PDB file of C-alpha atoms in Angstrom:
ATOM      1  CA  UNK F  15       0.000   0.000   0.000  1.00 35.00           C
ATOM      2  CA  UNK F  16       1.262   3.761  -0.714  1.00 36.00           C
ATOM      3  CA  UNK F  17       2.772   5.322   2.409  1.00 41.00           C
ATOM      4  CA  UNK F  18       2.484   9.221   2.710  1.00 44.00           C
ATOM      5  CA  UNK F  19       5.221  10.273   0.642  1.00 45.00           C
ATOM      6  CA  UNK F  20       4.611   8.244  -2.305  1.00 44.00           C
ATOM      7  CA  UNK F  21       3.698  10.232  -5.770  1.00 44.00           C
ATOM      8  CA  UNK F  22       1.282  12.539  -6.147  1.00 44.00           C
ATOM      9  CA  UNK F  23      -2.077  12.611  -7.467  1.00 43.00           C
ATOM     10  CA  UNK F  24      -3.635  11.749 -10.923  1.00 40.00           C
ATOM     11  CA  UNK F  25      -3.666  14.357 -13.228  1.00 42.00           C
ATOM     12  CA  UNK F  26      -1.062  16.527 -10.715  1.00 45.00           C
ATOM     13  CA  UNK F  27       1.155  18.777 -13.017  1.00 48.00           C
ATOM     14  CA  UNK F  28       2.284  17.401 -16.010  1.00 56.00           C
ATOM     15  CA  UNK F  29       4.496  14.719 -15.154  1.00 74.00           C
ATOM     16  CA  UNK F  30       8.326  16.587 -15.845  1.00 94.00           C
ATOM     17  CA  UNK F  31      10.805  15.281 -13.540  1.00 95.00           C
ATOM     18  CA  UNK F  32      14.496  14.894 -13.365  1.00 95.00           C
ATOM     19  CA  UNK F  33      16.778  12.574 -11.026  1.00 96.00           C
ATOM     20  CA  UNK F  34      19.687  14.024  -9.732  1.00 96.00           C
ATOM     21  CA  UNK F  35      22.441  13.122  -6.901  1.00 96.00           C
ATOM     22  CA  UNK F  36      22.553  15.499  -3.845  1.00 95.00           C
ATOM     23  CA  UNK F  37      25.938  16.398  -5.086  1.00 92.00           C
ATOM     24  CA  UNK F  38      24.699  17.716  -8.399  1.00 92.00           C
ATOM     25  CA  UNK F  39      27.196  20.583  -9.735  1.00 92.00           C
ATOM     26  CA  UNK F  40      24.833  21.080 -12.564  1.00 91.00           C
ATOM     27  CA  UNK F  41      24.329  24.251 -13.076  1.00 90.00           C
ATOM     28  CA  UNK F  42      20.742  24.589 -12.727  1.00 92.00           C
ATOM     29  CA  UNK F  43      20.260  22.640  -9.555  1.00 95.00           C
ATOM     30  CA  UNK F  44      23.428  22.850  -7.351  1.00 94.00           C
ATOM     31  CA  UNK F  45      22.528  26.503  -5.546  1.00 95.00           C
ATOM     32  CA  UNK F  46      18.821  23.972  -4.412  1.00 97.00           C
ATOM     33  CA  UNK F  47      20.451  21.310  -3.769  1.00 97.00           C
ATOM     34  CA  UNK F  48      22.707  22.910  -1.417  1.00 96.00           C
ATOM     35  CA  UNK F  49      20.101  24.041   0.553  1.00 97.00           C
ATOM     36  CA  UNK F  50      18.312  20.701   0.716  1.00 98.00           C
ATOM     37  CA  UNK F  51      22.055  19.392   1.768  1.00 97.00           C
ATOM     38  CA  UNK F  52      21.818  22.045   4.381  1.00 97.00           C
ATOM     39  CA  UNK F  53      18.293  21.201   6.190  1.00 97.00           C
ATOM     40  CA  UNK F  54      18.866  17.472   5.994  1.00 97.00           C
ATOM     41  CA  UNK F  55      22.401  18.320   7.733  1.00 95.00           C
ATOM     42  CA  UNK F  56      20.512  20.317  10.542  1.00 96.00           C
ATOM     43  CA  UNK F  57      18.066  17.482  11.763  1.00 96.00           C
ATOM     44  CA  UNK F  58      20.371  14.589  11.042  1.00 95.00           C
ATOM     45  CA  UNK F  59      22.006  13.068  13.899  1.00 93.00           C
ATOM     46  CA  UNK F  60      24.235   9.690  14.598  1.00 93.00           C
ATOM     47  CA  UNK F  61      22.377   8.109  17.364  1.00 93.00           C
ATOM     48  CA  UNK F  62      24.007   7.885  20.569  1.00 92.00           C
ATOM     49  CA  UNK F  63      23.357   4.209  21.085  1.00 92.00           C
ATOM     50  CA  UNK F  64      24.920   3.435  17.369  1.00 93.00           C
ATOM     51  CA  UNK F  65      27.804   5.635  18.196  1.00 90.00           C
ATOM     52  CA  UNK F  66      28.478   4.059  21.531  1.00 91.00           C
ATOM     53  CA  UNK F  67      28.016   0.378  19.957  1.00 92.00           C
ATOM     54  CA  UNK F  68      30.614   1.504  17.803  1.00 91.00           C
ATOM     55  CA  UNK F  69      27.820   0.666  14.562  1.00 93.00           C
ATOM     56  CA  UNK F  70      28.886   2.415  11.184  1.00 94.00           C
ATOM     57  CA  UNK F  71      27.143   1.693   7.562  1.00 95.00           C
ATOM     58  CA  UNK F  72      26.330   3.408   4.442  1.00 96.00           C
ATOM     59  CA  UNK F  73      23.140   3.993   2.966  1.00 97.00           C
ATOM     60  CA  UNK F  74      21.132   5.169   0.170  1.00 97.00           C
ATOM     61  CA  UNK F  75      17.873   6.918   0.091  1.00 98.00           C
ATOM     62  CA  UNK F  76      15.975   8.145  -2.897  1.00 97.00           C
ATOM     63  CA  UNK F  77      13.389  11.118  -2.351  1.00 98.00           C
ATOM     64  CA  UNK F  78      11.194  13.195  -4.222  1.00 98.00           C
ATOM     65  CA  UNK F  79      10.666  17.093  -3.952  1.00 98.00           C
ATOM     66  CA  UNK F  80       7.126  18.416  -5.102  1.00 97.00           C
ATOM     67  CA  UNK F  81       7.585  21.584  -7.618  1.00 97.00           C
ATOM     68  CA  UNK F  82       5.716  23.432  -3.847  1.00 97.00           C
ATOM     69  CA  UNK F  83       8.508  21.675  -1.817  1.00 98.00           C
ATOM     70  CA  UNK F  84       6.225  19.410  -0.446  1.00 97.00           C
ATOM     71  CA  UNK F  85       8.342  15.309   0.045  1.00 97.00           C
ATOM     72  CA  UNK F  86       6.175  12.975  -2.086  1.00 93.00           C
ATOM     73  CA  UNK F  87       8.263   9.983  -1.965  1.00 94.00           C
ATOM     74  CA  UNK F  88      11.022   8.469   0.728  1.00 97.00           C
ATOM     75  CA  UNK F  89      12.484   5.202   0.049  1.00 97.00           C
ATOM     76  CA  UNK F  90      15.439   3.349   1.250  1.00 97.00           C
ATOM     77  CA  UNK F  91      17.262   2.250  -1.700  1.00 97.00           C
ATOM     78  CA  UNK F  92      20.081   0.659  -0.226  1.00 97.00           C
ATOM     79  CA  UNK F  93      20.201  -0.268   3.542  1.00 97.00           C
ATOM     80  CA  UNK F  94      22.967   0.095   5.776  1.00 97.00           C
ATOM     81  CA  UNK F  95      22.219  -2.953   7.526  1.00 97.00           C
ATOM     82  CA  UNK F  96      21.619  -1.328  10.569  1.00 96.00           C
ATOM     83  CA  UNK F  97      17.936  -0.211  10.786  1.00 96.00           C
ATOM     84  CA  UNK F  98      19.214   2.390  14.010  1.00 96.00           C
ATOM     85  CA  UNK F  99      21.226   4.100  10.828  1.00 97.00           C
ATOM     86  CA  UNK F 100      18.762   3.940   8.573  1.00 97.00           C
ATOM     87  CA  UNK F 101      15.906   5.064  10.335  1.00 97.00           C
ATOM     88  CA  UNK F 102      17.767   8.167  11.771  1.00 97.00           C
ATOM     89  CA  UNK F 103      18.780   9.304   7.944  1.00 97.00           C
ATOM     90  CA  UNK F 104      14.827   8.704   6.573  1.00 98.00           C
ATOM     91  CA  UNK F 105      13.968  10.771   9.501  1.00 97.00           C
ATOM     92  CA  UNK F 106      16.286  13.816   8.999  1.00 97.00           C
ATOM     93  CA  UNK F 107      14.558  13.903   5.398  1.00 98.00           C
ATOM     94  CA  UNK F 108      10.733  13.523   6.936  1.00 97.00           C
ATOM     95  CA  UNK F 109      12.069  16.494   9.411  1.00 97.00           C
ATOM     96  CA  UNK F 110      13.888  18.599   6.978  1.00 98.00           C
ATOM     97  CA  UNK F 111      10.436  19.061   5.011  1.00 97.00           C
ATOM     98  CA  UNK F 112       8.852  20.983   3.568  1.00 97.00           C
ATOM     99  CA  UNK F 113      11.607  22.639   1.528  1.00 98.00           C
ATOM    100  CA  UNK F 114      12.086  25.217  -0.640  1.00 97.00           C
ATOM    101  CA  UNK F 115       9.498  25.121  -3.632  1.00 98.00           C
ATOM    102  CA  UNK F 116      11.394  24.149  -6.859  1.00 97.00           C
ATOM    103  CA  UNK F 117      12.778  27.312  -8.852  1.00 95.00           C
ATOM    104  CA  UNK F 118      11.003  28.032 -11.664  1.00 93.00           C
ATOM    105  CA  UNK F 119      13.978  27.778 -14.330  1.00 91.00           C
ATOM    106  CA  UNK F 120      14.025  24.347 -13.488  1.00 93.00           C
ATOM    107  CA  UNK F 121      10.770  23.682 -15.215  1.00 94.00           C
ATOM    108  CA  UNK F 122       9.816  20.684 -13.132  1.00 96.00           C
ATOM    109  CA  UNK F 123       6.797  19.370 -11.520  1.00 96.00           C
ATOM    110  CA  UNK F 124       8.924  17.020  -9.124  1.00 97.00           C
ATOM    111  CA  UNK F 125      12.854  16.270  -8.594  1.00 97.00           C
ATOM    112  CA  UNK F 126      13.908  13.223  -7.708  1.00 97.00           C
ATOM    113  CA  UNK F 127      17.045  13.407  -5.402  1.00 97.00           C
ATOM    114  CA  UNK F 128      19.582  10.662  -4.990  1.00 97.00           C
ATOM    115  CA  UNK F 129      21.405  10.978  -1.461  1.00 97.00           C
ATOM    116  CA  UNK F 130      23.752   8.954   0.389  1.00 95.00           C
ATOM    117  CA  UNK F 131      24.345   8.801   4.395  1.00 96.00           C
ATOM    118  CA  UNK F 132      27.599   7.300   5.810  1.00 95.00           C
ATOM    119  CA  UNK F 133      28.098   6.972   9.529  1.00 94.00           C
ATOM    120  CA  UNK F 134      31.565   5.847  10.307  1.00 88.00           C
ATOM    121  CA  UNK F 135      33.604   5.829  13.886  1.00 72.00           C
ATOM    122  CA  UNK F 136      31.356   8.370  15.721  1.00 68.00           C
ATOM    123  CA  UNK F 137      31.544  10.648  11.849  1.00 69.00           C
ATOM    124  CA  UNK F 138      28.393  10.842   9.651  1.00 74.00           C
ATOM    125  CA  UNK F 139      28.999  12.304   6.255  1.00 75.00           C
ATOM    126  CA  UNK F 140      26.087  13.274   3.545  1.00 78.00           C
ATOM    127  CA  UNK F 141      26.500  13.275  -0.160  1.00 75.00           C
ATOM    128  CA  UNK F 142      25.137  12.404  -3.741  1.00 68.00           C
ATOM    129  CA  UNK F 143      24.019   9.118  -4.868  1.00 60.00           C
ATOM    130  CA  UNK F 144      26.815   6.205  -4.993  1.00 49.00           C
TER     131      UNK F 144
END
């Protein structure tokens, strides 16, 4: 069954997306992506109990950012293997929103955004897609 940030409506805008890492240095999306970088960064935290099990992992989300800045989809596309890791980056994405609404140069109706969380030895880093 669709969660709550699965796609949008029937019939909602006309359909133009683009997929991009978090890491984008394309020209018309870095400056946005930056600040999605930035509010994820605020709210995400390595979890004490993780940190003091000494757990690290990588993972790999995949989200979607309505043209209003609205999230319409979260999924974990590749699992760290530790669901304390995992569930701590999907939440720092649920918090994070809403976000800025999509620039109008970009044209799109929604923009699918490749991101990838690493927690290593107490460290947690954020970038684009692997």
């Amino acid at each position: 069954a669709p969660g709550p940030y699965d796609a949008g409506q029937v019939g909602e805008g006309s359909g133009r997306e683009a997929t991009v890492t978090l890491e984008s240095r394309a020209h018309e999306y870095a400056a946005y992506l930056e600040q999605v970088k930035r509010r994820i960064e605020q709210r995400w935290r390595y979890p004490l109990l993780a940190q003091e099990r000494g757990l690290a992992g990588k993972l790999t989300i995949e989200f979607a950012i309505r043209r209003d800045g609205r999230l319409t989809r979260l999924h974990l596309a590749d699992s760290s293997g530790v669901s304390i890791l995992d569930d701590a980056a999907l939440e720092a994405i649920r918090l994070a929103a809403p976000y800025a609404p999509l620039p109008e140069v970009m044209g799109l109706d929604r923009l699918n955004i490749i991101a990838s969380f690493e927690y290593l030895g107490g460290l947690s880093r954020l970038r684009g897609g692997s």
